[in-house]
Amino acid sequence: MSQTPLSGLASLQNGSDIRGIAMQTDQYEVTLTDERIEAIAYGLAVWLKEAKQLKVTDEKKPLKVAIGYDSRLSAKRIQTVLIKGLTNTGIDIVEVGLATTPAMFMSTQYEEYNCDAAIMITASHLPYEYNGLKFFTKDGGAEHEDIQFILEKADWENITWETDQGLVTSQPLLTAYAADLVAKIQKGINDPINYEKPLTGRHIIVDAGNGAGGFFATEVLKKLGADVTGSQFLDPDGHFPNHIPNPDNKEAMKSIQTAVLAHQADLGVIFDTDVDRSALVDNHGVTLNRNNLIAVISAILIKEQPGTTIVTNSTTSEHLKVFIESLGGKQSRYLTGYRNVINQALKLNQEGIPTSLAIETSGHAALKENYFLDDGAYLVAKILMTDAILQKEGKTIVSLIEELKQPVETDEVRFAILGEDVQQIGKETIAAFETFIRQTSDLAVDPDNLEGVRVNTSGKYGAGWLLLRMSLHEPLLVLNLESDQKGAIKQLRQDLKAFFTAQDKLDSSRL
């Protein structure tokens, strides 16, 4: 047992997750060490007892925590250390093996598991040397302040109760989670002729990117009758040898797009490593990610719940807002970060404003009907239910967004912040940028914005917008641009260059 305080734990916090370097490389030293992981286990035990008010000292009913992981190479090392630390505190462990982030939450909901908490070992789409931890209780995912509490209490000295050693059992989770999805899709489609296999005749390709999502092809779609021929990168491989498992990545989307066209499939589905994000491709290769994906699921939910509010992150298209409102829905454009949009959706519902979806352009989507859990597999399942109905009407899923106007140009520029006080430099640069915009013709600050500076373009730039904001996880400023006029973004970049090159604490070489 580690009995000495550890320094540097706070640096592992990544919003509402923990992330660090878990494998040494030529470039990086390990930051997610065994000692730190064990200490975090103690912090988690204290959090469950003190913050969540769970009885860790009940000998008749010990706390039960599920631990699962995606395909990352360092996962089993981390799991071993977590088990050591948690069982030292008297907590029982359920090893569930390969899992997804949303499935780990469901281990606290399924009766046959009935876990008090769950840990997912993942670092989403980051390179192979990274890993991290996500925590859940029956109430949902840990918040930013919860992670802070866990790290502050990460010391054996804070384990003040006497307990027996916790027990360890194994109980695979993905099988139960897949069966649950199958049942939900069957019920949602409710095919009177072929209830058990309502996707018979559909050809759907899955690209799991060698993460944890391969089960969706074999254990969900195939069992529903779909032809999954051409599915690729289903086997877990933490080296990620084929492409980054990220539905917000152009190379990854090109991979599934190419597969769908080559195999003449009806649909393509792609997941990130831990399957809390997803995207689709139609039979013509049209990508349904980012604004298109938000529009598709918004159209489905607004039809089911007229007038509902859709919470999104800040970098959504102005065309998306027009589209949602044209269907009778409302958009709440909020802050970047999946916990931010989920919490805003929860808040709006508490205020009596019906809100059915919290979603980001990155592919994180949390539906009210599904615990407001960001679940890439459930998002696809929900879309497949509607797709089956549309097929009977001679329509496709893309028909839902025929009225969504597409921008002529989009772009993104990332500026590395060079100083040590990243937040202060970012804040000062954004303030200076707003002043610059107010002094520049054909550019106007959008008052309906909560993150960074959003600017509407007109005149020589045509209709469009741009947004300068802080990166959520990296020491960067991010500039997103969108325009309905060809050549406008090139002109904008040129006209903005004078401002950005004058900022001596920014690397503006990518502009």
PDB file of N, CA, C and O in Angstrom, residues 462-492:
ATOM      1  N   GLY A 462     -19.576  37.544 -47.503  1.00  0.00           N
ATOM      2  CA  GLY A 462     -20.801  36.777 -47.653  1.00  0.00           C
ATOM      3  C   GLY A 462     -21.319  36.319 -46.296  1.00  0.00           C
ATOM      4  O   GLY A 462     -20.793  36.690 -45.248  1.00  0.00           O
ATOM      5  N   ALA A 463     -22.373  35.504 -46.325  1.00  0.00           N
ATOM      6  CA  ALA A 463     -22.960  35.006 -45.081  1.00  0.00           C
ATOM      7  C   ALA A 463     -22.095  33.889 -44.505  1.00  0.00           C
ATOM      8  O   ALA A 463     -21.678  32.970 -45.225  1.00  0.00           O
ATOM      9  N   GLY A 464     -21.836  33.977 -43.217  1.00  0.00           N
ATOM     10  CA  GLY A 464     -21.038  32.941 -42.564  1.00  0.00           C
ATOM     11  C   GLY A 464     -20.759  33.318 -41.127  1.00  0.00           C
ATOM     12  O   GLY A 464     -21.351  34.276 -40.598  1.00  0.00           O
ATOM     13  N   TRP A 465     -19.888  32.588 -40.490  1.00  0.00           N
ATOM     14  CA  TRP A 465     -19.552  32.870 -39.097  1.00  0.00           C
ATOM     15  C   TRP A 465     -18.170  32.300 -38.783  1.00  0.00           C
ATOM     16  O   TRP A 465     -17.642  31.455 -39.508  1.00  0.00           O
ATOM     17  N   LEU A 466     -17.611  32.786 -37.688  1.00  0.00           N
ATOM     18  CA  LEU A 466     -16.372  32.220 -37.172  1.00  0.00           C
ATOM     19  C   LEU A 466     -16.424  32.296 -35.656  1.00  0.00           C
ATOM     20  O   LEU A 466     -17.172  33.087 -35.080  1.00  0.00           O
ATOM     21  N   LEU A 467     -15.662  31.425 -34.996  1.00  0.00           N
ATOM     22  CA  LEU A 467     -15.667  31.347 -33.543  1.00  0.00           C
ATOM     23  C   LEU A 467     -14.251  31.113 -33.049  1.00  0.00           C
ATOM     24  O   LEU A 467     -13.584  30.173 -33.496  1.00  0.00           O
ATOM     25  N   LEU A 468     -13.790  31.956 -32.150  1.00  0.00           N
ATOM     26  CA  LEU A 468     -12.495  31.772 -31.496  1.00  0.00           C
ATOM     27  C   LEU A 468     -12.755  31.392 -30.044  1.00  0.00           C
ATOM     28  O   LEU A 468     -13.443  32.119 -29.320  1.00  0.00           O
ATOM     29  N   ARG A 469     -12.219  30.249 -29.621  1.00  0.00           N
ATOM     30  CA  ARG A 469     -12.454  29.764 -28.264  1.00  0.00           C
ATOM     31  C   ARG A 469     -11.220  29.031 -27.757  1.00  0.00           C
ATOM     32  O   ARG A 469     -10.339  28.641 -28.527  1.00  0.00           O
ATOM     33  N   MET A 470     -11.188  28.813 -26.448  1.00  0.00           N
ATOM     34  CA  MET A 470     -10.144  27.998 -25.843  1.00  0.00           C
ATOM     35  C   MET A 470     -10.428  26.524 -26.114  1.00  0.00           C
ATOM     36  O   MET A 470     -11.575  26.086 -26.084  1.00  0.00           O
ATOM     37  N   SER A 471      -9.376  25.755 -26.367  1.00  0.00           N
ATOM     38  CA  SER A 471      -9.527  24.299 -26.429  1.00  0.00           C
ATOM     39  C   SER A 471      -9.855  23.788 -25.042  1.00  0.00           C
ATOM     40  O   SER A 471      -9.355  24.299 -24.036  1.00  0.00           O
ATOM     41  N   LEU A 472     -10.693  22.767 -24.983  1.00  0.00           N
ATOM     42  CA  LEU A 472     -11.115  22.229 -23.695  1.00  0.00           C
ATOM     43  C   LEU A 472      -9.986  21.477 -22.999  1.00  0.00           C
ATOM     44  O   LEU A 472      -9.875  21.498 -21.774  1.00  0.00           O
ATOM     45  N   HIS A 473      -9.140  20.796 -23.778  1.00  0.00           N
ATOM     46  CA  HIS A 473      -8.162  19.882 -23.183  1.00  0.00           C
ATOM     47  C   HIS A 473      -6.703  20.220 -23.481  1.00  0.00           C
ATOM     48  O   HIS A 473      -5.805  19.651 -22.875  1.00  0.00           O
ATOM     49  N   GLU A 474      -6.462  21.103 -24.440  1.00  0.00           N
ATOM     50  CA  GLU A 474      -5.086  21.363 -24.867  1.00  0.00           C
ATOM     51  C   GLU A 474      -4.756  22.848 -24.733  1.00  0.00           C
ATOM     52  O   GLU A 474      -5.664  23.688 -24.726  1.00  0.00           O
ATOM     53  N   PRO A 475      -3.462  23.215 -24.663  1.00  0.00           N
ATOM     54  CA  PRO A 475      -3.069  24.637 -24.574  1.00  0.00           C
ATOM     55  C   PRO A 475      -3.159  25.320 -25.936  1.00  0.00           C
ATOM     56  O   PRO A 475      -2.159  25.705 -26.539  1.00  0.00           O
ATOM     57  N   LEU A 476      -4.386  25.459 -26.407  1.00  0.00           N
ATOM     58  CA  LEU A 476      -4.628  25.971 -27.756  1.00  0.00           C
ATOM     59  C   LEU A 476      -5.789  26.959 -27.756  1.00  0.00           C
ATOM     60  O   LEU A 476      -6.700  26.874 -26.930  1.00  0.00           O
ATOM     61  N   LEU A 477      -5.761  27.871 -28.724  1.00  0.00           N
ATOM     62  CA  LEU A 477      -6.944  28.602 -29.143  1.00  0.00           C
ATOM     63  C   LEU A 477      -7.395  27.998 -30.467  1.00  0.00           C
ATOM     64  O   LEU A 477      -6.565  27.709 -31.339  1.00  0.00           O
ATOM     65  N   VAL A 478      -8.693  27.794 -30.615  1.00  0.00           N
ATOM     66  CA  VAL A 478      -9.236  27.161 -31.820  1.00  0.00           C
ATOM     67  C   VAL A 478     -10.118  28.161 -32.546  1.00  0.00           C
ATOM     68  O   VAL A 478     -11.004  28.778 -31.943  1.00  0.00           O
ATOM     69  N   LEU A 479      -9.865  28.314 -33.847  1.00  0.00           N
ATOM     70  CA  LEU A 479     -10.672  29.197 -34.689  1.00  0.00           C
ATOM     71  C   LEU A 479     -11.427  28.346 -35.704  1.00  0.00           C
ATOM     72  O   LEU A 479     -10.825  27.687 -36.549  1.00  0.00           O
ATOM     73  N   ASN A 480     -12.757  28.327 -35.584  1.00  0.00           N
ATOM     74  CA  ASN A 480     -13.614  27.635 -36.558  1.00  0.00           C
ATOM     75  C   ASN A 480     -14.215  28.663 -37.507  1.00  0.00           C
ATOM     76  O   ASN A 480     -14.640  29.744 -37.064  1.00  0.00           O
ATOM     77  N   LEU A 481     -14.250  28.338 -38.797  1.00  0.00           N
ATOM     78  CA  LEU A 481     -14.793  29.246 -39.801  1.00  0.00           C
ATOM     79  C   LEU A 481     -15.760  28.495 -40.712  1.00  0.00           C
ATOM     80  O   LEU A 481     -15.526  27.320 -41.048  1.00  0.00           O
ATOM     81  N   GLU A 482     -16.824  29.169 -41.117  1.00  0.00           N
ATOM     82  CA  GLU A 482     -17.802  28.584 -42.031  1.00  0.00           C
ATOM     83  C   GLU A 482     -18.368  29.695 -42.910  1.00  0.00           C
ATOM     84  O   GLU A 482     -18.653  30.796 -42.414  1.00  0.00           O
ATOM     85  N   SER A 483     -18.518  29.400 -44.195  1.00  0.00           N
ATOM     86  CA  SER A 483     -19.013  30.440 -45.105  1.00  0.00           C
ATOM     87  C   SER A 483     -19.864  29.835 -46.216  1.00  0.00           C
ATOM     88  O   SER A 483     -19.649  28.697 -46.634  1.00  0.00           O
ATOM     89  N   ASP A 484     -20.801  30.654 -46.682  1.00  0.00           N
ATOM     90  CA  ASP A 484     -21.633  30.271 -47.825  1.00  0.00           C
ATOM     91  C   ASP A 484     -21.114  30.865 -49.131  1.00  0.00           C
ATOM     92  O   ASP A 484     -21.767  30.748 -50.167  1.00  0.00           O
ATOM     93  N   GLN A 485     -19.949  31.486 -49.058  1.00  0.00           N
ATOM     94  CA  GLN A 485     -19.389  32.131 -50.251  1.00  0.00           C
ATOM     95  C   GLN A 485     -18.015  31.543 -50.564  1.00  0.00           C
ATOM     96  O   GLN A 485     -17.122  31.548 -49.712  1.00  0.00           O
ATOM     97  N   LYS A 486     -17.849  31.072 -51.761  1.00  0.00           N
ATOM     98  CA  LYS A 486     -16.584  30.470 -52.170  1.00  0.00           C
ATOM     99  C   LYS A 486     -15.462  31.509 -52.127  1.00  0.00           C
ATOM    100  O   LYS A 486     -15.601  32.622 -52.617  1.00  0.00           O
ATOM    101  N   GLY A 487     -14.362  31.132 -51.522  1.00  0.00           N
ATOM    102  CA  GLY A 487     -13.208  32.006 -51.426  1.00  0.00           C
ATOM    103  C   GLY A 487     -13.220  32.922 -50.220  1.00  0.00           C
ATOM    104  O   GLY A 487     -12.224  33.611 -49.939  1.00  0.00           O
ATOM    105  N   ALA A 488     -14.336  32.931 -49.479  1.00  0.00           N
ATOM    106  CA  ALA A 488     -14.456  33.863 -48.351  1.00  0.00           C
ATOM    107  C   ALA A 488     -13.497  33.491 -47.212  1.00  0.00           C
ATOM    108  O   ALA A 488     -12.922  34.384 -46.577  1.00  0.00           O
ATOM    109  N   ILE A 489     -13.330  32.225 -46.971  1.00  0.00           N
ATOM    110  CA  ILE A 489     -12.469  31.829 -45.856  1.00  0.00           C
ATOM    111  C   ILE A 489     -11.015  32.188 -46.146  1.00  0.00           C
ATOM    112  O   ILE A 489     -10.284  32.640 -45.249  1.00  0.00           O
ATOM    113  N   LYS A 490     -10.583  32.044 -47.387  1.00  0.00           N
ATOM    114  CA  LYS A 490      -9.228  32.451 -47.753  1.00  0.00           C
ATOM    115  C   LYS A 490      -9.036  33.942 -47.488  1.00  0.00           C
ATOM    116  O   LYS A 490      -8.003  34.369 -46.945  1.00  0.00           O
ATOM    117  N   GLN A 491     -10.041  34.734 -47.836  1.00  0.00           N
ATOM    118  CA  GLN A 491      -9.980  36.172 -47.597  1.00  0.00           C
ATOM    119  C   GLN A 491      -9.982  36.473 -46.096  1.00  0.00           C
ATOM    120  O   GLN A 491      -9.233  37.341 -45.612  1.00  0.00           O
ATOM    121  N   LEU A 492     -10.813  35.754 -45.343  1.00  0.00           N
ATOM    122  CA  LEU A 492     -10.871  35.949 -43.898  1.00  0.00           C
ATOM    123  C   LEU A 492      -9.532  35.638 -43.233  1.00  0.00           C
ATOM    124  O   LEU A 492      -9.047  36.402 -42.386  1.00  0.00           O
TER     125      LEU A 492
END
